XYZ file of C-alpha atoms in Angstrom:
671
model
C 252.129 62.167 -113.338
C 250.722 58.672 -114.165
C 248.122 59.480 -116.528
C 244.558 58.313 -115.357
C 242.219 60.823 -116.975
C 239.062 58.868 -116.233
C 239.850 58.667 -112.305
C 241.629 62.087 -112.298
C 244.561 60.617 -110.220
C 248.101 62.017 -110.310
C 251.142 60.091 -109.131
C 253.847 62.469 -108.130
C 257.619 61.426 -107.408
C 259.167 63.509 -104.421
C 262.454 63.164 -102.790
C 263.106 60.407 -100.014
C 261.592 61.509 -96.784
C 263.894 62.550 -94.322
C 264.203 60.570 -91.193
C 261.421 60.846 -88.734
C 259.297 62.696 -91.082
C 257.450 59.994 -93.182
C 255.179 60.469 -95.997
C 252.364 62.929 -95.785
C 248.988 62.105 -94.141
C 245.819 61.865 -96.313
C 244.006 65.061 -95.800
C 247.029 67.417 -95.429
C 246.766 70.518 -97.615
C 249.212 72.651 -99.369
C 252.132 72.414 -97.161
C 252.698 68.678 -97.696
C 256.019 67.727 -98.701
C 254.870 66.425 -102.082
C 252.744 69.715 -102.586
C 255.820 71.802 -101.961
C 257.949 69.551 -104.335
C 255.425 70.108 -106.993
C 254.987 73.825 -106.477
C 258.438 74.790 -106.028
C 259.322 75.161 -109.835
C 256.676 77.993 -109.952
C 256.441 77.043 -113.749
C 253.148 76.738 -115.472
C 252.496 73.458 -117.268
C 256.018 72.028 -117.736
C 256.382 68.385 -117.524
C 259.848 66.578 -116.482
C 260.445 63.069 -116.836
C 261.452 61.122 -113.629
C 263.996 58.271 -113.951
C 262.540 54.746 -114.271
C 265.108 53.348 -111.995
C 266.694 54.869 -108.817
C 269.355 52.996 -106.778
C 267.936 49.540 -108.116
C 264.349 50.658 -106.911
C 261.592 50.692 -109.587
C 259.502 53.954 -109.199
C 257.582 53.051 -112.313
C 256.708 55.557 -115.479
C 256.342 58.644 -113.824
C 255.519 62.094 -115.187
C 255.724 65.135 -112.652
C 253.720 68.317 -113.353
C 255.188 71.362 -112.228
C 252.920 74.334 -111.837
C 251.461 76.624 -109.343
C 250.600 75.130 -105.852
C 247.067 76.375 -106.343
C 246.612 73.898 -109.209
C 246.492 71.073 -106.526
C 244.510 69.852 -103.945
C 244.854 67.940 -100.676
C 246.901 64.781 -100.472
C 244.122 61.829 -100.586
C 246.187 58.951 -100.584
C 249.906 57.922 -100.210
C 251.587 54.987 -101.923
C 255.015 54.337 -100.293
C 257.201 52.456 -102.871
C 260.348 52.543 -100.841
C 262.899 50.057 -102.404
C 263.472 46.732 -100.391
C 267.268 47.037 -101.180
C 269.651 49.057 -98.995
C 271.579 52.280 -100.337
C 270.371 54.130 -102.948
C 267.710 56.585 -103.419
C 264.345 55.831 -101.701
C 261.228 56.815 -103.737
C 257.885 58.063 -102.328
C 254.910 58.438 -104.472
C 252.034 60.412 -103.358
C 248.482 60.264 -104.874
C 246.892 63.452 -105.125
C 243.503 64.380 -106.803
C 243.377 67.658 -108.812
C 239.924 68.895 -107.425
C 239.568 71.641 -109.704
C 239.578 69.480 -112.799
C 237.345 67.069 -110.781
C 234.985 69.743 -109.920
C 234.713 70.870 -113.375
C 233.836 67.240 -114.427
C 231.504 67.009 -111.493
C 229.528 69.769 -112.320
C 229.306 68.692 -115.861
C 227.954 65.425 -114.783
C 225.517 67.137 -112.087
C 224.297 69.369 -114.675
C 223.292 66.232 -117.125
C 221.900 64.518 -114.006
C 219.876 67.493 -112.980
C 218.539 68.006 -116.557
C 217.548 64.209 -116.638
C 215.904 64.365 -113.481
C 213.837 67.492 -114.629
C 212.974 65.684 -117.863
C 211.632 62.784 -115.659
C 209.916 64.979 -113.586
C 208.096 66.608 -116.365
C 207.360 63.223 -117.901
C 205.890 62.174 -114.705
C 203.532 65.273 -114.763
C 201.961 63.713 -117.903
C 201.098 60.730 -116.023
C 199.536 62.312 -112.924
C 197.939 65.627 -114.188
C 194.980 65.342 -116.344
C 193.773 62.009 -115.635
C 190.306 63.173 -115.852
C 188.438 65.967 -117.786
C 187.228 67.729 -114.827
C 188.351 71.128 -114.295
C 188.584 71.180 -110.785
C 190.361 67.853 -110.218
C 192.954 68.571 -112.860
C 193.831 72.009 -111.126
C 194.309 70.016 -107.890
C 196.466 67.596 -109.628
C 198.559 70.342 -110.750
C 198.902 71.735 -107.381
C 199.475 68.449 -105.560
C 201.977 67.256 -108.206
C 204.696 70.394 -107.309
C 204.073 69.994 -103.381
C 206.451 69.146 -101.782
C 208.693 68.151 -104.934
C 209.184 71.727 -106.170
C 207.281 74.090 -103.727
C 205.957 74.092 -100.215
C 202.690 75.612 -101.036
C 200.964 75.798 -104.673
C 197.824 77.588 -105.703
C 195.900 77.362 -108.915
C 193.322 80.195 -110.003
C 191.487 79.999 -113.507
C 189.712 83.355 -115.066
C 186.075 83.054 -114.174
C 185.005 83.509 -117.907
C 186.880 80.096 -118.346
C 184.769 78.411 -115.886
C 181.734 79.941 -117.392
C 182.492 78.214 -120.606
C 184.012 81.187 -122.125
C 187.179 81.492 -124.240
C 189.380 82.888 -121.564
C 191.432 85.791 -122.633
C 193.223 85.763 -126.307
C 194.312 89.220 -126.502
C 196.919 91.172 -124.575
C 195.696 90.667 -121.189
C 192.848 91.575 -119.231
C 191.883 94.871 -117.372
C 190.703 93.507 -114.286
C 190.950 89.818 -113.855
C 188.357 87.781 -112.142
C 189.610 84.458 -111.032
C 188.273 81.775 -108.977
C 190.505 79.505 -106.725
C 190.339 76.106 -107.744
C 193.253 74.274 -106.005
C 195.531 74.720 -102.848
C 198.319 72.120 -101.697
C 200.620 73.026 -98.962
C 202.920 70.952 -96.705
C 201.755 70.171 -93.266
C 203.406 73.178 -91.443
C 201.898 75.762 -93.638
C 198.323 74.648 -93.373
C 197.411 77.446 -90.845
C 198.119 80.026 -93.971
C 195.165 81.568 -95.523
C 194.975 81.474 -99.362
C 191.971 82.081 -101.074
C 189.276 79.275 -100.342
C 188.770 76.987 -103.036
C 185.718 78.089 -105.004
C 185.794 81.630 -103.961
C 185.617 84.156 -106.783
C 188.272 87.320 -106.478
C 188.915 90.362 -108.265
C 192.394 90.641 -108.746
C 193.824 94.076 -107.860
C 196.057 95.924 -109.921
C 199.952 96.494 -108.946
C 201.593 95.646 -106.671
C 199.855 92.338 -106.802
C 202.235 89.952 -108.418
C 199.565 87.526 -109.882
C 197.984 90.613 -111.686
C 201.465 91.236 -113.439
C 201.690 87.826 -114.189
C 198.075 87.661 -115.823
C 198.139 90.877 -117.576
C 201.869 90.641 -119.010
C 201.339 86.851 -119.466
C 204.716 86.426 -118.199
C 206.100 84.422 -115.019
C 207.285 86.565 -111.974
C 210.117 85.396 -109.630
C 210.716 86.814 -106.194
C 213.728 84.871 -105.127
C 213.860 86.598 -101.685
C 210.778 88.274 -100.134
C 211.251 91.435 -98.506
C 208.982 92.472 -95.708
C 207.095 95.239 -97.878
C 206.560 92.540 -100.548
C 204.334 89.988 -98.643
C 201.262 91.965 -99.082
C 201.810 92.081 -103.031
C 201.845 88.201 -102.743
C 199.106 87.051 -100.069
C 195.523 87.833 -100.665
C 194.990 90.091 -97.559
C 196.926 91.819 -94.859
C 196.341 89.087 -92.160
C 197.447 86.329 -94.950
C 200.663 88.256 -95.422
C 201.466 88.530 -91.804
C 201.049 84.686 -91.543
C 203.198 83.933 -94.679
C 205.779 86.110 -92.964
C 205.594 84.511 -89.608
C 205.521 80.967 -91.187
C 208.914 81.643 -92.741
C 207.641 81.815 -96.345
C 210.684 83.326 -98.102
C 210.555 82.663 -101.843
C 207.519 83.195 -104.378
C 206.828 82.925 -108.116
C 204.006 82.849 -110.227
C 203.480 81.675 -113.907
C 200.532 81.994 -116.394
C 198.460 79.120 -117.689
C 198.440 79.685 -121.379
C 197.051 76.982 -123.810
C 196.529 77.201 -127.645
C 196.994 81.030 -127.197
C 194.230 81.319 -124.483
C 194.950 82.680 -121.012
C 193.056 80.373 -118.486
C 194.805 81.606 -115.250
C 197.966 81.219 -113.111
C 199.522 79.290 -110.889
C 201.782 80.450 -107.730
C 204.351 78.760 -105.486
C 206.090 79.586 -102.437
C 209.012 78.242 -100.284
C 209.346 78.304 -96.674
C 211.888 77.534 -93.788
C 215.272 76.283 -94.592
C 214.745 75.169 -98.446
C 216.684 77.445 -100.537
C 214.953 80.135 -102.781
C 213.539 79.727 -106.082
C 215.891 80.137 -108.996
C 215.718 81.286 -112.567
C 216.070 77.538 -113.467
C 212.986 76.854 -111.147
C 211.071 79.409 -112.645
C 211.574 78.140 -116.119
C 210.931 74.466 -114.974
C 207.526 75.727 -113.439
C 206.607 77.564 -116.514
C 207.156 74.759 -118.540
C 205.102 72.421 -116.185
C 202.278 74.991 -116.347
C 202.299 75.029 -120.236
C 201.595 70.995 -120.217
C 199.149 71.441 -117.538
C 197.310 74.252 -119.071
C 196.721 72.033 -122.150
C 195.002 69.553 -119.812
C 193.111 72.281 -118.217
C 191.938 73.498 -121.637
C 190.849 70.079 -122.756
C 188.682 69.950 -119.640
C 187.461 73.327 -120.356
C 186.433 72.472 -123.868
C 184.811 69.029 -122.681
C 182.981 70.953 -119.933
C 181.490 73.541 -122.537
C 180.708 70.579 -125.027
C 178.797 68.771 -122.179
C 176.906 71.635 -121.051
C 175.932 72.306 -124.506
C 174.942 68.873 -125.151
C 172.976 68.614 -121.988
C 171.247 71.831 -122.596
C 170.240 70.924 -125.631
C 168.988 67.390 -124.755
C 166.967 68.724 -121.796
C 165.341 71.318 -124.045
C 164.376 68.740 -126.565
C 163.018 66.302 -123.959
C 159.400 66.887 -122.284
C 159.509 69.013 -119.060
C 156.523 67.533 -117.495
C 154.518 64.329 -118.579
C 150.904 65.099 -119.697
C 148.047 63.936 -117.809
C 145.818 61.456 -119.591
C 142.618 59.739 -118.628
C 143.914 56.295 -118.301
C 147.739 56.664 -117.583
C 149.855 58.231 -115.010
C 153.220 58.703 -116.060
C 156.684 59.586 -114.344
C 159.996 60.078 -116.171
C 163.447 60.710 -115.522
C 166.560 61.631 -117.400
C 169.971 60.912 -115.882
C 173.243 62.202 -117.474
C 176.205 59.972 -117.405
C 178.756 60.739 -114.723
C 181.537 59.675 -116.723
C 183.156 61.925 -119.241
C 181.701 61.418 -122.779
C 178.485 59.708 -121.537
C 175.973 62.286 -122.502
C 174.339 61.195 -125.848
C 170.967 60.787 -127.378
C 168.639 59.138 -124.934
C 165.273 60.657 -125.350
C 161.314 59.747 -124.492
C 158.201 61.233 -125.126
C 154.459 60.943 -123.914
C 151.899 61.796 -126.514
C 148.138 62.128 -125.474
C 145.830 60.640 -128.166
C 142.175 60.717 -128.673
C 139.632 58.476 -126.647
C 142.031 58.783 -123.555
C 144.595 56.746 -125.154
C 148.360 57.564 -124.701
C 151.469 57.115 -126.696
C 154.954 56.170 -124.914
C 158.175 56.265 -126.997
C 161.736 55.795 -125.693
C 164.719 56.005 -127.945
C 168.458 55.765 -127.511
C 170.782 57.208 -130.292
C 174.129 54.892 -130.590
C 176.842 57.360 -129.680
C 177.610 60.297 -127.783
C 178.130 64.062 -127.914
C 176.416 66.921 -129.551
C 176.086 64.734 -132.929
C 174.074 62.247 -131.071
C 171.972 64.824 -129.206
C 171.307 66.597 -132.447
C 170.171 63.146 -134.055
C 167.820 62.574 -130.952
C 166.187 65.912 -131.412
C 165.169 65.038 -134.931
C 164.013 61.624 -134.390
C 161.948 62.672 -131.423
C 160.259 65.522 -133.476
C 159.548 63.089 -136.332
C 158.107 60.490 -133.907
C 156.118 63.144 -132.122
C 154.551 64.085 -135.429
C 153.911 60.588 -136.518
C 152.219 59.608 -132.929
C 149.897 62.848 -133.047
C 148.507 61.639 -136.174
C 147.622 58.512 -134.409
C 149.570 56.192 -136.490
C 150.053 52.630 -135.142
C 153.440 52.110 -133.249
C 154.658 49.394 -135.951
C 154.197 52.149 -138.631
C 155.553 54.900 -136.500
C 158.907 52.864 -136.619
C 158.867 52.375 -139.991
C 158.460 55.825 -140.677
C 161.378 56.508 -138.238
C 163.682 53.998 -139.907
C 163.329 56.133 -143.145
C 164.081 59.430 -141.335
C 166.878 57.829 -139.674
C 168.283 56.617 -143.130
C 168.034 60.037 -144.520
C 170.239 61.584 -141.607
C 173.856 62.563 -143.102
C 175.425 61.389 -139.787
C 174.793 57.902 -140.485
C 173.605 56.983 -136.960
C 171.386 54.222 -135.802
C 169.029 54.366 -132.796
C 166.914 51.817 -130.753
C 163.225 52.790 -130.101
C 160.238 51.357 -128.291
C 156.724 52.580 -129.036
C 153.624 51.710 -127.241
C 150.084 52.931 -127.153
C 147.886 52.298 -124.140
C 143.987 52.129 -124.448
C 142.117 52.508 -121.192
C 138.611 51.315 -122.514
C 140.132 47.846 -122.981
C 143.400 47.854 -120.965
C 145.655 46.924 -123.640
C 149.170 47.813 -124.588
C 150.136 47.881 -128.302
C 153.927 47.770 -128.482
C 156.535 47.582 -131.321
C 160.301 47.625 -131.017
C 163.358 48.781 -133.084
C 166.228 46.806 -131.280
C 165.494 47.964 -127.879
C 165.438 46.317 -124.553
C 162.309 44.861 -123.318
C 159.725 46.697 -121.412
C 159.337 45.749 -117.712
C 155.618 44.863 -116.377
C 155.367 45.334 -112.855
C 151.799 43.918 -111.334
C 149.867 45.406 -108.812
C 151.137 42.432 -106.251
C 154.783 43.633 -106.828
C 155.641 40.734 -109.327
C 157.869 41.816 -112.330
C 158.386 40.300 -115.643
C 159.856 41.492 -119.007
C 157.159 41.731 -121.900
C 158.148 39.484 -124.918
C 158.128 42.135 -127.621
C 159.923 41.105 -130.833
C 163.096 43.305 -131.100
C 163.309 44.376 -134.619
C 166.366 46.112 -136.563
C 167.417 49.431 -135.156
C 166.274 52.490 -136.730
C 168.486 53.323 -139.701
C 169.227 49.810 -140.652
C 166.651 49.574 -143.144
C 165.078 46.132 -142.078
C 161.518 46.285 -141.839
C 158.661 45.730 -141.164
C 158.431 45.705 -137.154
C 156.090 42.991 -135.719
C 153.634 44.464 -132.871
C 152.359 42.862 -129.884
C 149.028 43.573 -128.144
C 148.849 42.761 -124.538
C 146.092 43.157 -122.003
C 147.400 44.403 -118.462
C 145.550 44.428 -115.201
C 144.551 47.873 -113.631
C 147.162 49.503 -111.582
C 149.891 47.620 -113.232
C 153.257 49.709 -114.164
C 154.942 49.515 -117.357
C 158.802 50.591 -117.326
C 160.249 51.707 -120.385
C 164.115 52.477 -120.255
C 167.339 52.885 -122.189
C 170.482 50.744 -121.706
C 172.423 53.174 -119.691
C 170.345 52.030 -116.835
C 171.697 48.625 -116.987
C 174.852 48.791 -118.899
C 177.948 47.456 -117.354
C 181.669 47.025 -118.063
C 181.575 43.862 -115.812
C 178.543 41.960 -116.263
C 176.683 40.854 -119.252
C 173.359 42.468 -120.222
C 171.100 39.330 -119.090
C 172.787 39.524 -115.602
C 171.907 43.435 -115.700
C 168.249 42.593 -116.634
C 167.904 39.985 -113.857
C 169.146 42.503 -111.266
C 166.862 45.458 -112.557
C 163.757 43.117 -112.294
C 164.642 42.338 -108.870
C 165.422 45.682 -107.784
C 161.694 46.659 -108.767
C 160.059 43.628 -107.477
C 158.081 43.999 -104.264
C 155.823 46.646 -102.788
C 155.706 49.669 -105.074
C 156.664 53.143 -104.060
C 154.886 56.323 -105.039
C 154.879 56.749 -108.868
C 156.939 59.986 -108.372
C 159.796 57.718 -106.846
C 159.382 54.675 -109.108
C 161.920 55.986 -111.557
C 164.642 56.153 -108.802
C 165.510 52.309 -109.323
C 167.764 51.318 -106.399
C 170.843 49.530 -107.480
C 170.368 49.754 -111.257
C 171.348 53.179 -112.011
C 175.149 52.973 -111.812
C 176.149 50.973 -114.548
C 175.842 47.583 -112.646
C 177.485 48.365 -109.684
C 180.766 49.878 -110.741
C 179.641 52.877 -108.832
C 179.806 55.465 -111.795
C 177.249 55.820 -114.631
C 179.125 55.867 -117.859
C 175.944 56.226 -120.137
C 173.062 58.469 -119.849
C 169.840 56.843 -119.123
C 165.987 57.429 -119.428
C 163.615 55.965 -117.229
C 159.793 55.993 -118.053
C 157.111 54.436 -115.854
C 153.571 54.491 -116.567
C 150.685 53.304 -114.378
C 147.517 52.062 -116.019
C 144.185 53.522 -114.512
C 141.002 52.404 -115.660
C 138.350 54.715 -116.682
C 136.423 56.188 -113.553
C 132.670 56.293 -113.636
C 131.430 58.991 -115.466
C 134.719 59.572 -117.692
C 133.467 57.142 -120.743
C 130.198 56.708 -122.549
C 129.777 54.152 -125.512
C 126.580 53.515 -127.497
C 126.389 51.734 -130.830
C 124.707 53.741 -133.822
C 122.236 52.906 -136.563
C 123.876 52.715 -139.959
C 120.903 54.314 -141.633
C 119.752 58.007 -141.938
C 118.389 57.861 -138.223
C 122.008 57.798 -136.922
C 122.364 61.559 -136.684
C 119.386 62.198 -134.825
C 120.209 59.541 -132.465
C 123.788 60.701 -131.985
C 122.332 64.199 -131.211
C 120.021 62.863 -128.509
C 122.562 60.715 -126.894
C 125.040 63.509 -126.792
C 122.768 65.991 -125.213
C 121.622 63.542 -122.242
C 124.891 62.715 -121.567
C 126.535 66.149 -121.555
C 123.577 67.281 -119.439
C 124.385 64.359 -116.800
C 128.160 65.597 -116.905
C 127.074 69.230 -116.344
C 128.408 70.281 -119.502
C 125.385 71.858 -120.896
C 127.618 74.681 -122.014
C 129.166 72.483 -124.756
C 125.813 70.643 -125.842
C 125.105 72.970 -128.935
C 128.759 72.647 -130.236
C 129.058 68.863 -129.753
C 125.533 68.306 -131.444
C 126.760 70.127 -134.519
C 130.122 68.161 -134.431
C 128.574 65.004 -133.978
C 126.075 65.637 -136.655
C 128.947 66.316 -139.120
C 130.972 62.987 -138.168
C 127.808 60.931 -138.431
C 127.118 62.533 -141.840
C 130.604 61.919 -142.847
C 130.642 58.243 -141.743
C 127.039 57.790 -143.915
C 128.476 59.322 -147.027
C 132.141 57.877 -147.258
C 132.478 55.163 -144.496
C 129.673 52.760 -145.280
C 127.565 53.879 -142.278
C 128.548 54.747 -138.623
C 128.969 51.975 -135.914
C 129.676 53.450 -132.668
C 129.846 56.783 -130.763
C 132.049 57.217 -127.854
C 132.424 60.185 -125.465
C 135.448 60.709 -123.194
C 135.746 63.231 -120.377
C 138.890 64.255 -118.679
C 140.449 67.532 -119.057
C 138.877 67.636 -122.450
C 135.757 66.428 -124.153
C 136.473 63.971 -126.810
C 133.920 62.982 -129.445
C 134.316 59.704 -131.653
C 132.476 58.258 -134.539
C 133.540 54.960 -135.923
C 132.773 53.316 -139.318
C 133.808 50.481 -141.666
C 135.459 52.665 -144.392
C 139.124 52.535 -144.816
C 139.742 56.026 -146.201
C 140.638 58.763 -143.921
C 138.820 62.128 -144.394
C 140.363 65.404 -145.626
C 139.309 68.807 -145.552
C 137.542 70.178 -148.684
C 137.983 73.349 -150.070
C 134.549 73.799 -151.565
C 133.476 76.867 -154.105
C 131.551 79.545 -152.468
C 128.574 78.291 -154.434
C 128.426 74.823 -153.160
C 125.871 73.985 -150.577
C 128.210 71.214 -148.901
C 131.676 70.127 -148.320
C 132.468 72.277 -145.297
C 131.633 70.108 -142.700
C 135.297 69.269 -141.589
C 136.199 73.166 -142.120
C 133.451 73.832 -139.270
C 134.878 71.062 -136.941
C 138.316 72.363 -137.502
C 137.248 75.895 -136.405
C 134.756 74.849 -133.526
C 137.234 72.344 -131.739
C 140.707 72.292 -130.266
C 141.718 69.567 -132.757
C 140.464 66.844 -134.524
C 141.774 63.596 -136.573
C 141.177 60.364 -137.660
C 142.952 56.686 -137.305
C 142.634 53.322 -139.003
C 141.208 50.542 -136.904
C 141.276 46.913 -138.028
C 137.764 47.288 -138.876
C 137.884 50.475 -140.332
C 138.669 53.886 -139.088
C 137.766 56.352 -136.158
C 137.183 60.258 -136.746
C 137.251 62.267 -133.417
C 137.166 65.957 -132.278
C 138.112 67.685 -128.950
C 136.911 70.519 -127.140
C 138.315 71.981 -123.944
C 136.241 72.004 -120.736
C 135.862 75.165 -118.936
C 137.450 75.002 -115.395
C 135.162 75.873 -112.382
C 135.908 79.312 -111.157
C 137.897 79.389 -107.738
C 136.050 80.393 -104.870
């Protein structure tokens, strides 16, 4: 035997072939001459050495292995090295392959190759499963990945508690699993089968259902060959069992989906037709795949739970409806991000102020997630409190900057604050690094207002410069956050131009004005990857009979004149039931102006859903409620106003201050 261990070839020397017989043909089996020759000795593993030369013919360095005939396979090749010289002994060399040795080697090589293929397949799963943080899509990716590579059909079911944001099952199994079908994938010829429809809620019945065993034991189940009485233990219904049997489904396995110790659901697989049955190796491979996929599903579950928490918190902190004010009609819209991780800290607020004025505020906390939403809630609460005190927009931003710097999260935010006064049709605006507001005229022309963009809140760079602008009646002011125009493709200037073109032209109804066409998907990318707030305010001049303004003398006759004007105007407005209280209120306001404010200047009455009474003076100091002793004859005016009115307050003006009080107007009884 010439030793060729790598190729496995044996060279065996036999006797010269007898006349007319010739060498054995390739493919001949055990009865070939070479085989008979090598098997004749009957020994087990004894080697003899053949002569190097026979009758002058070189036969080469040969070793003949003498052993049982069963040790050899068929003759694969023959090499005739017959001597060209006459006389002497002719030699024949038969080339045989020892198939038993080769089969063992091939089996070892095949095992390594199969292991490598499985590893490559599992590595590929990491690229194709869990591409998003969507539960349904991740489950479908798992099912699609296994069909038809590993199975002819696959289904993924998740526990309903997982889908509702719960923790799945951490202990020992579930008594009666409640699952929801999330994904199904089958080859074409099995599409007529009837698995649980995707989205359907199912109560998994106890034994003999194999998926029940899989969930409760948290162990995989293998049915290599399905017997006729086992189909109903696999299929969701007797009809589905009959369809599975008639379709040639013959093998089944189910594996649990467990991640971080949490049971999430199960995946089951079937094979049909001439394909071989599932083996324990297939089961181990499926379980390993399920373990990897379960981590992706659990990531999607945790993300979905956090996203729902953030959305719930954010919606709870935002105003449910925009309040009605005398001079402004407001529409608003909050749009959560579609892309993962996009939910953040966008917010808005609408605060009614005295004299029919309205404060508008829009802000955006940088960052996303629960921390951004919590910061948004804090800043909105502070802003609403400050605006309720009737503080000017630039001073509100300065106070918000201090509040943002005190936050432990060290986050910054942009903010735009505006106050509209319908008496003169003006907006007073201040910006903390926010995008400019868009003014849309009644004729459909649109332009951005030039508001100095100060530093973001939390940066510590103040003051903020205000701007006062007069706007025509029926104009609309659009305030928004950057999620409306943010793009990964286009720069911000291009996006702002697109927004302006999108809103230009005939204006829709105010309730539809927040649905800006072509501007709500991140600049045309098709998916909004950041949340957005849109706030549209339409200016409305005071209607006749909503505003009454008169100057007041600055001497002691002012109180009597104010009472006379109030009585006459309220009677003309058919508000006689409010005359007595309003006379008392205006007397106290005028008296306060005479004593502490250098004398009253003007009386203003505003009628809308409430009646507002205002008295302005030239004094800079804001009034405060005094706690007078019981023996004192005065000092209780503001206490009376506080008891008789819905609310009262004061604010500074460029020439002094205004003190105001509001009363509710009774609604007429329904007929």
